[in-house]
Amino acid sequence: MFTITSNDSWAIRSAYDWIKFSPVNGEGVGSITVDVQMNKEPLDRSGILEVIGSNSREKISIIIRQGSKGLAVDKDKISVGSEKTTERLKISTSQSWKVSSTVEWITFNSESGSGSFDLSVEFAENPEGSVRKGYILITGDNFSPITVEVSQEGAGYRLRTDVTSLNFGSSASSKDVVITSNDSWTVS
């Protein structure tokens, strides 16, 4: 609440729909009640009320500031290749937050914090042949949770050996060969 003192009639206006006030006009002394709607955005916001005198054309601006209780991230999906890699996820908020993953192959440089933060999301290598999927969940006490869908390409089918050639002397002998594969294989 604030008070207007004038020897003229006056009116109040604002271009911000989240700021409500009453009365909207009057004459002489008036007490003005200001109400603001909930700020669902992740950052603080500011608006202006203008008090205008009818005859004097005098104008006074009153700045209204409101904190936030929201959260936003810069991506709702993250897709990466099969190799080990790190992606950034920007968290925008003025509140405390926690982050977790539904899968074990994703880790973070921080699992909790307060305020805006550039989160590093590390993906372990995907040695499998198929795409794998999971979710990142960001939660806090004062906002609705946010889910980020993640997917990682598969390595494709591959077959590897620990050697590319075997050399034997003239006598009978044997050597071991290590085969690494994410698919079935046969030797012929």
Coordinates of C-alpha atoms in Angstrom, one line a residue:
M1 CA 0.0 0.0 0.0
F2 CA 1.1 3.5 -0.7
T3 CA -0.4 7.0 -0.4
I4 CA -0.9 9.6 -3.0
T5 CA -1.2 13.3 -1.9
S6 CA -2.3 15.7 -4.6
N7 CA -4.3 19.0 -5.0
D8 CA -5.5 17.6 -8.3
S9 CA -7.3 14.5 -9.6
W10 CA -5.1 11.6 -10.5
A11 CA -5.1 8.3 -12.3
I12 CA -2.8 5.2 -12.1
R13 CA -1.9 3.0 -15.1
S14 CA 0.4 0.1 -15.8
A15 CA 1.3 -1.8 -18.9
Y16 CA 2.0 -5.0 -16.8
D17 CA -0.9 -7.4 -16.5
W18 CA 0.6 -9.1 -13.4
I19 CA 0.3 -5.8 -11.4
K20 CA -3.2 -5.0 -10.0
F21 CA -4.0 -1.8 -8.1
S22 CA -7.0 0.0 -6.7
P23 CA -8.4 2.5 -6.8
V24 CA -7.4 3.4 -10.4
N25 CA -8.1 7.1 -10.0
G26 CA -9.0 9.6 -7.3
E27 CA -8.7 13.2 -6.1
G28 CA -6.6 14.6 -3.3
V29 CA -5.2 12.1 -0.8
G30 CA -5.7 8.4 -1.7
S31 CA -4.4 5.1 -0.3
I32 CA -3.5 2.7 -3.1
T33 CA -3.4 -1.1 -2.7
V34 CA -1.0 -3.0 -5.0
D35 CA -1.4 -6.7 -5.7
V36 CA 0.8 -8.8 -7.8
Q37 CA 0.1 -12.2 -9.4
M38 CA 2.3 -15.2 -8.6
N39 CA 5.6 -15.0 -10.6
K40 CA 5.9 -18.4 -12.3
E41 CA 8.9 -17.3 -14.3
P42 CA 12.4 -18.4 -13.2
L43 CA 13.8 -14.9 -12.7
D44 CA 12.8 -11.8 -10.8
R45 CA 10.7 -9.2 -12.6
S46 CA 10.1 -5.5 -12.5
G47 CA 7.2 -3.3 -13.6
I48 CA 6.1 0.3 -13.4
L49 CA 3.0 2.1 -12.1
E50 CA 2.5 5.5 -13.4
V51 CA 0.6 8.1 -11.3
I52 CA -0.6 10.9 -13.6
G53 CA -2.1 14.3 -12.5
S54 CA -5.2 15.3 -14.5
N55 CA -4.5 19.0 -14.8
S56 CA -0.8 19.3 -14.0
R57 CA 0.3 16.6 -16.5
E58 CA 2.8 15.6 -13.8
K59 CA 3.8 11.9 -13.9
I60 CA 5.4 9.8 -11.2
S61 CA 6.8 6.3 -11.9
I62 CA 6.8 3.7 -9.1
I63 CA 8.9 0.6 -9.7
I64 CA 7.4 -2.7 -8.6
R65 CA 9.9 -5.6 -8.1
Q66 CA 8.9 -9.2 -7.6
G67 CA 11.0 -12.2 -6.8
S68 CA 10.6 -15.5 -8.5
K69 CA 9.9 -19.0 -7.3
G70 CA 10.3 -20.7 -10.7
L71 CA 12.8 -22.7 -12.6
A72 CA 13.7 -23.1 -16.3
V73 CA 16.3 -25.0 -18.2
D74 CA 17.6 -24.2 -21.7
K75 CA 16.9 -27.7 -23.2
D76 CA 14.0 -30.1 -22.9
K77 CA 15.9 -32.9 -24.8
I78 CA 19.5 -33.8 -25.1
S79 CA 20.8 -36.3 -27.7
V80 CA 24.4 -37.4 -28.0
G81 CA 26.6 -39.9 -29.9
S82 CA 27.8 -43.2 -28.5
E83 CA 31.1 -41.9 -27.2
K84 CA 31.8 -40.6 -23.7
T85 CA 30.8 -36.9 -23.8
T86 CA 29.7 -33.9 -21.7
E87 CA 26.8 -31.6 -22.4
R88 CA 25.8 -28.4 -20.7
L89 CA 22.3 -27.8 -19.2
K90 CA 21.7 -24.2 -18.1
I91 CA 19.5 -24.0 -15.0
S92 CA 17.8 -20.6 -14.5
T93 CA 16.3 -19.9 -11.0
S94 CA 16.7 -17.9 -7.9
Q95 CA 15.9 -20.9 -5.7
S96 CA 17.6 -24.1 -4.4
W97 CA 17.4 -27.1 -6.7
K98 CA 18.4 -30.8 -6.9
V99 CA 19.2 -32.9 -10.0
S100 CA 19.0 -36.6 -10.5
S101 CA 18.9 -39.1 -13.4
T102 CA 16.8 -42.2 -14.0
V103 CA 19.9 -44.1 -15.4
E104 CA 23.3 -44.9 -14.1
W105 CA 25.2 -43.8 -17.3
I106 CA 24.6 -40.1 -16.6
T107 CA 26.5 -38.1 -14.0
F108 CA 26.6 -34.4 -13.0
N109 CA 29.2 -32.0 -11.8
S110 CA 26.8 -31.0 -9.0
E111 CA 23.7 -32.7 -7.7
S112 CA 22.3 -29.7 -5.9
G113 CA 22.7 -25.9 -5.8
S114 CA 21.1 -22.6 -5.4
G115 CA 20.5 -20.0 -8.1
S116 CA 21.3 -20.2 -11.8
F117 CA 24.0 -22.7 -12.8
D118 CA 25.6 -24.3 -15.8
L119 CA 25.2 -28.0 -15.1
S120 CA 27.7 -30.4 -16.7
V121 CA 25.9 -33.6 -17.8
E122 CA 28.4 -36.4 -18.5
F123 CA 27.4 -39.4 -20.6
A124 CA 29.4 -42.6 -20.3
E125 CA 30.3 -44.4 -23.5
N126 CA 27.4 -46.6 -24.9
P127 CA 29.1 -49.8 -26.1
E128 CA 25.8 -51.4 -27.0
G129 CA 24.4 -51.4 -30.6
S130 CA 21.1 -49.7 -29.8
V131 CA 20.0 -46.3 -28.6
R132 CA 19.5 -45.9 -24.9
K133 CA 17.2 -43.4 -23.2
G134 CA 16.7 -41.8 -19.8
Y135 CA 15.6 -38.7 -18.0
I136 CA 17.1 -35.9 -15.9
L137 CA 14.9 -34.6 -13.1
I138 CA 15.3 -31.2 -11.6
T139 CA 13.3 -30.6 -8.4
G140 CA 13.0 -28.0 -5.7
D141 CA 10.7 -26.9 -2.9
N142 CA 9.1 -24.0 -4.6
F143 CA 8.5 -25.0 -8.2
S144 CA 7.2 -27.8 -10.3
P145 CA 9.8 -30.5 -11.3
I146 CA 11.3 -30.3 -14.8
T147 CA 12.1 -33.4 -16.8
V148 CA 14.7 -33.4 -19.6
E149 CA 14.6 -36.4 -21.9
V150 CA 18.1 -37.8 -22.8
S151 CA 19.1 -40.3 -25.5
Q152 CA 22.4 -41.7 -26.5
E153 CA 23.2 -43.4 -29.8
G154 CA 24.4 -46.9 -29.8
A155 CA 27.9 -47.8 -31.0
G156 CA 26.6 -49.9 -33.7
Y157 CA 27.6 -53.5 -34.0
R158 CA 31.3 -54.0 -33.7
L159 CA 33.8 -56.8 -33.5
R160 CA 37.4 -56.3 -32.2
T161 CA 40.4 -58.5 -31.6
D162 CA 43.5 -57.7 -29.5
V163 CA 45.7 -58.5 -32.5
T164 CA 45.6 -58.1 -36.3
S165 CA 48.2 -60.8 -37.1
L166 CA 49.8 -63.8 -35.4
N167 CA 53.3 -65.0 -36.2
F168 CA 54.3 -68.6 -35.4
G169 CA 57.7 -70.2 -35.5
S170 CA 58.3 -73.6 -37.2
S171 CA 57.4 -75.7 -34.1
A172 CA 53.8 -76.5 -33.0
S173 CA 52.4 -73.8 -30.6
S174 CA 49.3 -71.9 -29.7
K175 CA 48.4 -68.3 -29.0
D176 CA 45.3 -66.8 -27.5
V177 CA 43.2 -64.1 -29.3
V178 CA 40.8 -61.9 -27.3
I179 CA 37.6 -61.1 -29.1
T180 CA 35.4 -58.2 -28.0
S181 CA 32.0 -57.8 -29.5
N182 CA 28.5 -56.5 -28.7
D183 CA 27.1 -59.1 -31.1
S184 CA 27.4 -62.9 -31.7
W185 CA 30.3 -64.1 -33.7
T186 CA 31.9 -67.3 -35.2
V187 CA 35.5 -68.2 -36.2
S188 CA 36.0 -69.9 -39.5

